[in-house]
């Protein structure tokens, strides 16, 4: 893509009120724009990153046998009354139409998927079953101040699994946990992300959060120095020893919850009487697991982990483009290289704008594409083009014909 055609422009200064690194860089770089606290427009550069994240998650969900579908955001009040959450859930957005009819804006989808599955799951032969979606959620977040990390409207991947036997749920839960680890590894935050033991609330013994260590985190986790598993602050007081290995020394860190997996048991199947016939033909109440990842929060977390004072340093797997091609006055040569990249299907952002070299370099650092290729009088005199990774201090000049091989 030609940068001259990109409708967004970079900004020198962060907008007032944006304190977190993710909000500052994503706004200044033209990835996202704040409409109001906790509500963001995802701009073309940001959407490219979001789609990469979405595809990584999709591949890992498909690999554990889950089917993709999409549920509505507008829900009937009755379903939320059935589960008792219409009045109990503090962050539920409720809307009323002109006839006085009330609806919920979905903060999560158990109230939709459980009655849906009643129509399709009949027998033990249909199980185990798992389905997932990428969908916009709405939550009345009162402390929406961490940029894109805590939205009132945000994109989530939610997966739900259905089982008759608890050991079958346990098995699927472990599969989902392994898939989540792969997702965070592939998104470039694996090294900083800890599987965190958390209390299961009222319906199950425990749940797991995936917590990414960064100063911008709202949560506090205790990482076991022996086994590197973590426990959430809320259960720490009752569990002075690591529930996994018995270790007693913990490192305390601030972290962001990028994912959460939960055994819901029959909490949502019971209100909808979701039963199937077991092997003997007897109706059995199903049990459920639910597994969430906030994509917009994950995008912001990647920025929190991967940036320096000049801007973002995208991991290659989720970068909006693979290469940032910058032409400094040498339009013709750069045009040729650009066409070459396109012909080889290499995602390239081509800075063909008529602005100073300093401005181009500053924007490249801010936008954070992993590799920069500069075509200038100087580089051509030196025998080719200058190639530099975003996190390297200096680049090197290589012959023009070698760049495709280097980047592929
Ligand atoms: P938190 O404790 O941060 O409020 P939660 O426990 O309410 O999170 P879940 O209901 O488990 O979150 O939602 C699943 C995932 O969705 C979370 O792990 C997180 O990645 C994401 N998520 C939750 N709330 C938000 C939000 N307001 N904005 C962006 N992502 C969110
Ligand atoms: Mg919450």
Tab-separated table of C-alpha atoms and ligand atoms in Angstrom:
chain	number	residue	atom	x	y	z
A	1	UNK	CA	0.000	0.000	0.000
A	2	UNK	CA	1.115	3.533	-0.758
A	3	UNK	CA	1.441	5.643	2.357
A	4	UNK	CA	0.326	8.686	0.355
A	5	UNK	CA	-3.049	6.928	-0.024
A	6	UNK	CA	-3.489	5.996	3.627
A	7	UNK	CA	-6.296	8.195	4.939
A	8	UNK	CA	-4.869	8.302	8.453
A	9	UNK	CA	-2.025	10.627	9.380
A	10	UNK	CA	0.422	10.202	12.228
A	11	UNK	CA	0.316	12.646	15.124
A	12	UNK	CA	3.334	14.123	16.891
A	13	UNK	CA	1.673	14.298	20.283
A	14	UNK	CA	-0.620	11.977	22.117
A	15	UNK	CA	-4.142	13.253	22.696
A	16	UNK	CA	-4.822	14.648	26.143
A	17	UNK	CA	-6.007	12.061	28.613
A	18	UNK	CA	-4.372	9.049	26.938
A	19	UNK	CA	-1.877	7.852	29.529
A	20	UNK	CA	-1.104	4.250	28.603
A	21	UNK	CA	1.621	3.444	26.053
A	22	UNK	CA	-0.814	1.430	23.942
A	23	UNK	CA	-3.294	4.297	23.643
A	24	UNK	CA	-0.579	6.848	22.913
A	25	UNK	CA	1.171	4.874	20.186
A	26	UNK	CA	-1.952	3.360	18.642
A	27	UNK	CA	-3.536	6.813	18.397
A	28	UNK	CA	-0.419	8.648	17.244
A	29	UNK	CA	0.409	5.956	14.678
A	30	UNK	CA	-3.105	5.934	13.210
A	31	UNK	CA	-4.117	2.444	14.351
A	32	UNK	CA	-7.089	3.469	16.479
A	33	UNK	CA	-9.112	6.562	17.276
A	34	UNK	CA	-10.949	7.242	20.506
A	35	UNK	CA	-14.613	8.119	20.075
A	36	UNK	CA	-15.109	8.295	23.839
A	37	UNK	CA	-13.606	6.574	26.881
A	38	UNK	CA	-13.535	2.827	26.209
A	39	UNK	CA	-14.816	3.093	22.630
A	40	UNK	CA	-12.412	3.096	19.704
A	41	UNK	CA	-12.557	3.093	15.921
A	42	UNK	CA	-10.093	0.588	14.519
A	43	UNK	CA	-8.389	2.313	11.594
A	44	UNK	CA	-6.876	0.577	8.518
A	45	UNK	CA	-3.450	-0.078	10.093
A	46	UNK	CA	-5.052	-1.335	13.298
A	47	UNK	CA	-7.491	-3.524	11.409
A	48	UNK	CA	-4.636	-5.237	9.582
A	49	UNK	CA	-3.126	-6.166	12.966
A	50	UNK	CA	-6.517	-7.217	14.353
A	51	UNK	CA	-7.109	-9.524	11.363
A	52	UNK	CA	-3.702	-11.157	11.864
A	53	UNK	CA	-4.502	-11.783	15.522
A	54	UNK	CA	-7.934	-13.075	14.551
A	55	UNK	CA	-6.429	-15.519	12.063
A	56	UNK	CA	-3.922	-16.860	14.569
A	57	UNK	CA	-6.749	-17.470	17.050
A	58	UNK	CA	-8.967	-18.977	14.338
A	59	UNK	CA	-6.248	-21.474	13.352
A	60	UNK	CA	-5.744	-22.561	16.955
A	61	UNK	CA	-9.492	-22.858	17.638
A	62	UNK	CA	-10.040	-24.879	14.460
A	63	UNK	CA	-7.129	-27.111	15.503
A	64	UNK	CA	-9.020	-28.135	18.665
A	65	UNK	CA	-12.100	-28.997	16.649
A	66	UNK	CA	-14.225	-25.915	17.362
A	67	UNK	CA	-16.633	-24.570	14.730
A	68	UNK	CA	-16.874	-20.871	13.931
A	69	UNK	CA	-20.227	-19.080	13.873
A	70	UNK	CA	-21.587	-15.698	14.884
A	71	UNK	CA	-24.262	-14.815	17.436
A	72	UNK	CA	-26.170	-11.519	17.687
A	73	UNK	CA	-25.209	-8.632	19.971
A	74	UNK	CA	-28.820	-7.694	20.801
A	75	UNK	CA	-30.358	-10.186	23.236
A	76	UNK	CA	-33.881	-10.666	24.577
A	77	UNK	CA	-34.270	-9.723	28.243
A	78	UNK	CA	-36.064	-13.024	28.967
A	79	UNK	CA	-32.894	-15.092	28.425
A	80	UNK	CA	-31.009	-12.945	30.911
A	81	UNK	CA	-33.831	-13.214	33.410
A	82	UNK	CA	-33.775	-16.995	33.076
A	83	UNK	CA	-30.186	-17.165	34.271
A	84	UNK	CA	-30.732	-14.499	36.913
A	85	UNK	CA	-28.147	-12.205	35.405
A	86	UNK	CA	-30.538	-9.415	34.247
A	87	UNK	CA	-30.464	-7.934	37.736
A	88	UNK	CA	-27.185	-9.360	39.022
A	89	UNK	CA	-24.654	-8.403	36.388
A	90	UNK	CA	-23.368	-4.911	37.155
A	91	UNK	CA	-21.762	-4.328	33.783
A	92	UNK	CA	-24.782	-5.296	31.652
A	93	UNK	CA	-25.945	-2.629	29.192
A	94	UNK	CA	-29.736	-2.573	28.993
A	95	UNK	CA	-31.602	-0.856	26.191
A	96	UNK	CA	-35.273	-0.072	25.759
A	97	UNK	CA	-37.125	0.464	22.492
A	98	UNK	CA	-39.956	2.956	21.995
A	99	UNK	CA	-42.551	0.296	22.828
A	100	UNK	CA	-40.902	-0.236	26.213
A	101	UNK	CA	-39.423	-3.612	25.298
A	102	UNK	CA	-36.063	-4.282	26.924
A	103	UNK	CA	-32.932	-5.905	25.551
A	104	UNK	CA	-29.395	-6.628	26.688
A	105	UNK	CA	-26.318	-5.717	24.667
A	106	UNK	CA	-24.314	-8.931	24.934
A	107	UNK	CA	-21.369	-8.757	27.350
A	108	UNK	CA	-20.891	-12.547	26.857
A	109	UNK	CA	-23.017	-15.204	25.130
A	110	UNK	CA	-24.008	-18.060	27.445
A	111	UNK	CA	-27.606	-16.769	27.347
A	112	UNK	CA	-27.648	-17.206	23.574
A	113	UNK	CA	-25.596	-20.327	23.003
A	114	UNK	CA	-27.277	-22.524	25.641
A	115	UNK	CA	-30.816	-22.151	24.161
A	116	UNK	CA	-29.312	-22.389	20.664
A	117	UNK	CA	-27.691	-25.728	21.449
A	118	UNK	CA	-30.995	-27.028	22.766
A	119	UNK	CA	-32.103	-26.998	19.132
A	120	UNK	CA	-29.113	-28.921	17.813
A	121	UNK	CA	-27.650	-31.222	20.464
A	122	UNK	CA	-29.795	-34.302	21.020
A	123	UNK	CA	-27.621	-37.250	21.860
A	124	UNK	CA	-24.320	-38.197	23.458
A	125	UNK	CA	-23.187	-38.846	19.886
A	126	UNK	CA	-23.268	-35.089	19.232
A	127	UNK	CA	-20.664	-34.568	21.967
A	128	UNK	CA	-18.187	-33.226	22.781
A	129	UNK	CA	-19.118	-30.113	20.883
A	130	UNK	CA	-17.401	-26.730	20.770
A	131	UNK	CA	-18.172	-23.527	18.879
A	132	UNK	CA	-16.611	-20.076	18.839
A	133	UNK	CA	-17.106	-16.608	17.443
A	134	UNK	CA	-15.366	-13.270	17.059
A	135	UNK	CA	-17.850	-10.715	18.240
A	136	UNK	CA	-18.271	-7.252	19.625
A	137	UNK	CA	-19.096	-7.255	23.338
A	138	UNK	CA	-20.572	-4.458	25.412
A	139	UNK	CA	-19.762	-3.962	29.072
A	140	UNK	CA	-20.488	-1.052	31.345
A	141	UNK	CA	-16.892	-0.550	32.419
A	142	UNK	CA	-16.707	2.311	34.851
A	143	UNK	CA	-12.915	2.472	34.885
A	144	UNK	CA	-12.281	2.629	31.129
A	145	UNK	CA	-8.959	4.439	31.301
A	146	UNK	CA	-6.345	2.060	29.952
A	147	UNK	CA	-6.801	2.817	26.271
A	148	UNK	CA	-7.913	-0.150	24.250
A	149	UNK	CA	-7.201	-2.562	27.137
A	150	UNK	CA	-10.563	-1.986	28.800
A	151	UNK	CA	-13.322	-1.179	26.357
A	152	UNK	CA	-17.004	-0.541	26.837
A	153	UNK	CA	-17.316	-1.995	23.352
A	154	UNK	CA	-14.597	-4.465	22.386
A	155	UNK	CA	-13.854	-7.476	20.234
A	156	UNK	CA	-13.728	-10.878	21.906
A	157	UNK	CA	-13.252	-14.429	20.770
A	158	UNK	CA	-15.516	-16.606	22.852
A	159	UNK	CA	-15.487	-20.379	22.703
A	160	UNK	CA	-18.001	-22.629	24.438
A	161	UNK	CA	-17.760	-26.401	24.874
A	162	UNK	CA	-20.470	-28.903	25.852
A	163	UNK	CA	-20.054	-32.273	27.566
A	164	UNK	CA	-21.915	-34.951	29.497
A	165	UNK	CA	-19.004	-36.218	31.574
A	166	UNK	CA	-16.809	-34.044	33.760
A	167	UNK	CA	-13.649	-35.853	32.643
A	168	UNK	CA	-14.533	-34.996	29.052
A	169	UNK	CA	-14.823	-31.324	30.029
A	170	UNK	CA	-11.492	-31.594	31.882
A	171	UNK	CA	-9.852	-33.008	28.772
A	172	UNK	CA	-11.208	-30.270	26.520
A	173	UNK	CA	-10.254	-27.616	29.061
A	174	UNK	CA	-6.634	-28.794	28.913
A	175	UNK	CA	-6.734	-28.725	25.101
A	176	UNK	CA	-8.060	-25.161	25.182
A	177	UNK	CA	-5.361	-24.185	27.663
A	178	UNK	CA	-2.663	-25.545	25.332
A	179	UNK	CA	-4.254	-23.759	22.353
A	180	UNK	CA	-4.243	-20.489	24.313
A	181	UNK	CA	-0.531	-20.872	25.027
A	182	UNK	CA	0.075	-21.265	21.291
A	183	UNK	CA	-1.998	-18.165	20.508
A	184	UNK	CA	-0.004	-15.989	22.901
A	185	UNK	CA	3.318	-17.454	21.721
A	186	UNK	CA	2.404	-16.764	18.121
A	187	UNK	CA	1.325	-13.204	18.965
A	188	UNK	CA	4.783	-12.530	20.406
A	189	UNK	CA	3.864	-12.262	24.092
A	190	UNK	CA	4.389	-15.906	25.128
A	191	UNK	CA	7.500	-15.187	27.179
A	192	UNK	CA	5.662	-12.611	29.276
A	193	UNK	CA	2.359	-14.462	29.604
A	194	UNK	CA	1.689	-16.695	32.613
A	195	UNK	CA	-0.978	-19.305	33.126
A	196	UNK	CA	-2.555	-18.005	36.299
A	197	UNK	CA	-4.561	-20.031	38.742
A	198	UNK	CA	-7.668	-18.120	39.811
A	199	UNK	CA	-10.612	-18.960	41.978
A	200	UNK	CA	-13.556	-20.327	40.019
A	201	UNK	CA	-16.163	-18.111	41.608
A	202	UNK	CA	-19.460	-19.685	42.556
A	203	UNK	CA	-19.751	-22.458	39.996
A	204	UNK	CA	-16.431	-24.287	39.815
A	205	UNK	CA	-13.341	-24.980	41.873
A	206	UNK	CA	-10.969	-22.880	39.796
A	207	UNK	CA	-10.375	-21.152	36.483
A	208	UNK	CA	-7.264	-20.022	34.675
A	209	UNK	CA	-6.341	-16.602	33.454
A	210	UNK	CA	-3.610	-15.827	30.979
A	211	UNK	CA	-1.819	-12.836	32.438
A	212	UNK	CA	0.778	-10.795	30.547
A	213	UNK	CA	3.321	-9.016	32.703
A	214	UNK	CA	3.537	-5.273	31.984
A	215	UNK	CA	3.577	-2.120	34.053
A	216	UNK	CA	0.236	-1.104	32.518
A	217	UNK	CA	-1.475	-4.140	34.079
A	218	UNK	CA	-4.462	-3.645	36.354
A	219	UNK	CA	-4.030	-7.034	38.044
A	220	UNK	CA	-1.367	-8.300	40.433
A	221	UNK	CA	-0.092	-11.834	40.022
A	222	UNK	CA	2.285	-14.004	42.035
A	223	UNK	CA	4.624	-16.011	39.827
A	224	UNK	CA	5.991	-19.163	41.443
A	225	UNK	CA	9.784	-19.006	41.201
A	226	UNK	CA	9.975	-22.791	41.009
A	227	UNK	CA	7.473	-23.761	38.288
A	228	UNK	CA	6.669	-20.368	36.657
A	229	UNK	CA	2.933	-20.864	37.089
A	230	UNK	CA	1.174	-17.936	38.681
A	231	UNK	CA	-1.641	-17.309	41.122
A	232	UNK	CA	-3.973	-14.350	41.102
A	233	UNK	CA	-3.829	-11.929	44.007
A	234	UNK	CA	-7.421	-12.766	45.009
A	235	UNK	CA	-6.546	-16.287	46.018
A	236	UNK	CA	-3.055	-15.776	47.085
A	237	UNK	CA	-3.924	-15.136	50.725
A	238	UNK	CA	-5.549	-18.544	51.073
A	239	UNK	CA	-2.828	-20.242	49.053
A	240	UNK	CA	0.579	-19.365	50.394
A	241	UNK	CA	1.970	-22.387	48.555
A	242	UNK	CA	1.901	-22.823	44.780
A	243	UNK	CA	-1.108	-25.023	43.886
A	244	UNK	CA	0.916	-26.629	41.082
A	245	UNK	CA	4.297	-27.497	42.603
A	246	UNK	CA	4.120	-26.569	46.268
A	247	UNK	CA	6.716	-23.795	45.812
A	248	UNK	CA	6.697	-21.043	48.409
A	249	UNK	CA	8.578	-18.197	46.729
A	250	UNK	CA	6.700	-15.835	44.464
A	251	UNK	CA	7.603	-12.861	42.297
A	252	UNK	CA	4.963	-10.136	42.383
A	253	UNK	CA	4.130	-8.485	39.045
A	254	UNK	CA	1.541	-6.199	37.481
A	255	UNK	CA	-0.227	-7.968	34.620
A	256	UNK	CA	-3.024	-7.729	32.047
A	257	UNK	CA	-5.560	-10.550	31.711
A	258	UNK	CA	-5.515	-11.387	27.998
A	259	UNK	CA	-7.525	-14.591	28.252
A	260	UNK	CA	-9.642	-16.608	30.641
A	261	UNK	CA	-10.815	-20.217	30.657
A	262	UNK	CA	-13.601	-21.419	32.876
A	263	UNK	CA	-15.505	-24.567	33.766
A	264	UNK	CA	-19.082	-23.330	33.986
A	265	UNK	CA	-20.462	-26.798	34.800
A	266	UNK	CA	-24.301	-26.631	34.635
A	267	UNK	CA	-24.619	-22.947	35.607
A	268	UNK	CA	-26.108	-22.009	32.201
A	269	UNK	CA	-27.389	-25.346	30.910
A	270	UNK	CA	-29.789	-25.797	33.849
A	271	UNK	CA	-31.814	-22.595	33.308
A	272	UNK	CA	-32.407	-23.667	29.697
A	273	UNK	CA	-32.815	-27.348	30.576
A	274	UNK	CA	-30.158	-28.326	28.066
A	275	UNK	CA	-30.145	-32.130	28.178
A	276	UNK	CA	-29.216	-34.857	25.724
A	277	UNK	CA	-29.833	-38.604	25.711
A	278	UNK	CA	-26.924	-40.604	27.134
A	279	UNK	CA	-25.892	-44.109	25.987
A	280	UNK	CA	-28.858	-45.645	27.795
A	281	UNK	CA	-31.252	-43.123	26.283
A	282	UNK	CA	-31.624	-41.278	29.605
A	283	UNK	CA	-31.704	-37.444	29.469
A	284	UNK	CA	-28.580	-35.915	31.031
A	285	UNK	CA	-27.946	-32.263	31.858
A	286	UNK	CA	-24.986	-30.987	29.888
A	287	UNK	CA	-22.029	-29.206	31.414
A	288	UNK	CA	-20.136	-26.379	29.774
A	289	UNK	CA	-16.775	-24.687	29.520
A	290	UNK	CA	-16.185	-21.141	28.284
A	291	UNK	CA	-12.971	-19.669	26.993
A	292	UNK	CA	-12.429	-15.992	26.136
A	293	UNK	CA	-9.736	-13.838	24.571
A	294	UNK	CA	-10.150	-10.079	24.183
A	295	UNK	CA	-8.686	-9.301	20.756
A	296	UNK	CA	-8.594	-5.545	21.188
A	297	UNK	CA	-7.044	-6.025	24.635
A	298	UNK	CA	-4.523	-8.445	23.131
A	299	UNK	CA	-3.623	-5.884	20.456
A	300	UNK	CA	-3.039	-3.234	23.128
A	301	UNK	CA	-1.067	-5.685	25.258
A	302	UNK	CA	1.267	-6.501	22.357
A	303	UNK	CA	2.007	-2.765	22.129
A	304	UNK	CA	2.590	-2.539	25.895
A	305	UNK	CA	5.153	-5.350	25.631
A	306	UNK	CA	6.742	-4.334	22.325
A	307	UNK	CA	7.595	-0.647	22.147
A	308	UNK	CA	10.405	1.790	22.836
A	309	UNK	CA	10.386	5.554	23.298
A	310	UNK	CA	9.921	6.127	19.552
A	311	UNK	CA	6.989	3.846	18.930
A	312	UNK	CA	5.754	0.304	18.393
A	313	UNK	CA	7.961	-2.683	17.466
A	314	UNK	CA	5.464	-5.205	16.028
A	315	UNK	CA	6.262	-8.913	16.216
A	316	UNK	CA	6.394	-10.138	12.615
A	317	UNK	CA	3.380	-12.454	13.038
A	318	UNK	CA	0.949	-9.593	13.695
A	319	UNK	CA	2.657	-6.633	11.995
A	320	UNK	CA	0.386	-4.597	9.703
A	321	UNK	CA	2.958	-4.964	6.920
A	322	UNK	CA	6.125	-7.014	6.583
A	323	UNK	CA	8.227	-4.227	5.110
A	324	UNK	CA	8.245	-0.461	5.238
A	325	UNK	CA	9.772	0.759	1.986
A	326	UNK	CA	10.998	4.335	2.198
A	327	UNK	CA	12.034	6.316	-0.798
A	328	UNK	CA	14.236	9.351	-0.268
A	329	UNK	CA	14.105	11.287	-3.498
A	330	UNK	CA	14.790	8.192	-5.594
A	331	UNK	CA	11.273	7.676	-6.851
A	332	UNK	CA	12.010	5.518	-9.870
A	333	UNK	CA	14.152	2.881	-8.172
A	334	UNK	CA	11.797	2.679	-5.205
A	335	UNK	CA	8.785	2.267	-7.527
A	336	UNK	CA	10.504	-0.726	-9.121
A	337	UNK	CA	11.238	-2.330	-5.753
A	338	UNK	CA	7.656	-1.679	-4.592
A	339	UNK	CA	6.244	-3.442	-7.660
A	340	UNK	CA	8.626	-6.310	-7.044
A	341	UNK	CA	7.387	-6.741	-3.472
A	342	UNK	CA	3.775	-6.700	-4.669
A	343	UNK	CA	4.523	-9.268	-7.368
A	344	UNK	CA	5.971	-11.558	-4.692
A	345	UNK	CA	2.966	-11.004	-2.387
A	346	UNK	CA	5.086	-9.382	0.296
A	347	UNK	CA	2.983	-6.990	2.358
A	348	UNK	CA	4.613	-3.606	1.955
A	349	UNK	CA	3.844	-0.077	3.065
A	350	UNK	CA	5.534	2.258	0.587
A	351	UNK	CA	6.358	5.704	1.910
A	352	UNK	CA	6.069	7.601	-1.377
A	353	UNK	CA	5.049	10.853	0.347
A	354	UNK	CA	6.666	14.143	-0.416
A	355	UNK	CA	7.927	14.816	3.108
A	356	UNK	CA	11.362	15.080	4.741
A	357	UNK	CA	13.581	12.097	5.492
A	358	UNK	CA	13.359	12.918	9.200
A	359	UNK	CA	9.569	12.781	9.113
A	360	UNK	CA	9.599	9.484	7.216
A	361	UNK	CA	11.995	7.860	9.689
A	362	UNK	CA	10.082	9.133	12.706
A	363	UNK	CA	6.820	7.786	11.272
A	364	UNK	CA	8.435	4.441	10.449
A	365	UNK	CA	9.639	4.132	14.045
A	366	UNK	CA	6.212	5.088	15.368
A	367	UNK	CA	4.256	2.696	13.119
A	368	UNK	CA	6.721	-0.069	13.942
A	369	UNK	CA	6.810	-2.332	10.884
A	370	UNK	CA	9.514	-4.946	11.638
A	371	UNK	CA	11.756	-4.160	8.646
A	372	UNK	CA	12.632	-0.902	6.955
A	373	UNK	CA	14.093	-0.686	3.452
A	374	UNK	CA	15.452	2.729	2.474
A	375	UNK	CA	16.200	3.681	-1.115
A	376	UNK	CA	18.282	6.833	-1.340
A	377	UNK	CA	21.071	8.432	-3.319
A	378	UNK	CA	23.441	7.380	-0.564
A	379	UNK	CA	22.289	3.740	-0.448
A	380	UNK	CA	22.441	3.424	-4.238
A	381	UNK	CA	25.965	4.878	-4.275
A	382	UNK	CA	26.824	2.317	-1.595
A	383	UNK	CA	25.648	-0.500	-3.846
A	384	UNK	CA	21.960	-0.977	-3.153
A	385	UNK	CA	19.304	-0.377	-0.514
A	386	UNK	CA	19.589	-0.013	3.244
A	387	UNK	CA	17.835	-2.676	5.280
A	388	UNK	CA	17.222	-2.286	9.012
A	389	UNK	CA	15.103	-4.122	11.515
A	390	UNK	CA	12.932	-1.887	13.707
A	391	UNK	CA	14.825	-2.937	16.839
A	392	UNK	CA	18.312	-2.550	15.325
A	393	UNK	CA	20.314	0.646	15.724
A	394	UNK	CA	21.962	0.621	12.313
A	395	UNK	CA	21.083	-0.966	9.022
A	396	UNK	CA	23.203	-2.457	6.277
A	397	UNK	CA	23.342	-1.808	2.562
A	398	UNK	CA	22.656	-4.823	0.391
A	399	UNK	CA	22.317	-5.202	-3.383
A	400	UNK	CA	18.801	-4.473	-4.596
A	401	UNK	CA	18.263	-7.961	-5.961
A	402	UNK	CA	18.913	-9.570	-2.588
A	403	UNK	CA	16.090	-7.913	-0.625
A	404	UNK	CA	13.288	-10.211	-1.716
A	405	UNK	CA	15.265	-13.255	-0.556
A	406	UNK	CA	16.085	-11.591	2.743
A	407	UNK	CA	12.512	-10.666	3.541
A	408	UNK	CA	10.725	-13.798	2.386
B	1	LIG	P1	-11.496	-8.169	33.728
B	1	LIG	O1	-11.212	-8.825	35.058
B	1	LIG	O2	-10.278	-7.567	33.094
B	1	LIG	O3	-12.673	-7.235	33.777
B	1	LIG	P2	-13.177	-10.311	32.943
B	1	LIG	O4	-12.875	-11.338	33.973
B	1	LIG	O5	-14.389	-9.486	33.103
B	1	LIG	O6	-11.902	-9.358	32.756
B	1	LIG	P3	-13.981	-12.256	30.975
B	1	LIG	O7	-15.414	-12.059	31.249
B	1	LIG	O8	-13.338	-13.518	31.400
B	1	LIG	O9	-13.155	-10.999	31.519
B	1	LIG	O10	-13.745	-12.028	29.426
B	1	LIG	C1	-12.835	-12.802	28.641
B	1	LIG	C2	-11.709	-11.953	28.086
B	1	LIG	O11	-12.203	-10.780	27.439
B	1	LIG	C3	-10.761	-11.406	29.139
B	1	LIG	O12	-9.792	-12.351	29.457
B	1	LIG	C4	-10.159	-10.212	28.425
B	1	LIG	O13	-9.126	-10.631	27.540
B	1	LIG	C5	-11.314	-9.708	27.589
B	1	LIG	N1	-12.011	-8.566	28.219
B	1	LIG	C6	-12.842	-8.574	29.286
B	1	LIG	N2	-13.306	-7.346	29.540
B	1	LIG	C7	-12.765	-6.538	28.592
B	1	LIG	C8	-12.885	-5.159	28.301
B	1	LIG	N3	-13.664	-4.366	29.022
B	1	LIG	N4	-12.201	-4.661	27.241
B	1	LIG	C9	-11.428	-5.454	26.482
B	1	LIG	N5	-11.277	-6.771	26.707
B	1	LIG	C10	-11.937	-7.310	27.746
B	2	LIG	MG1	-14.709	-7.560	33.810
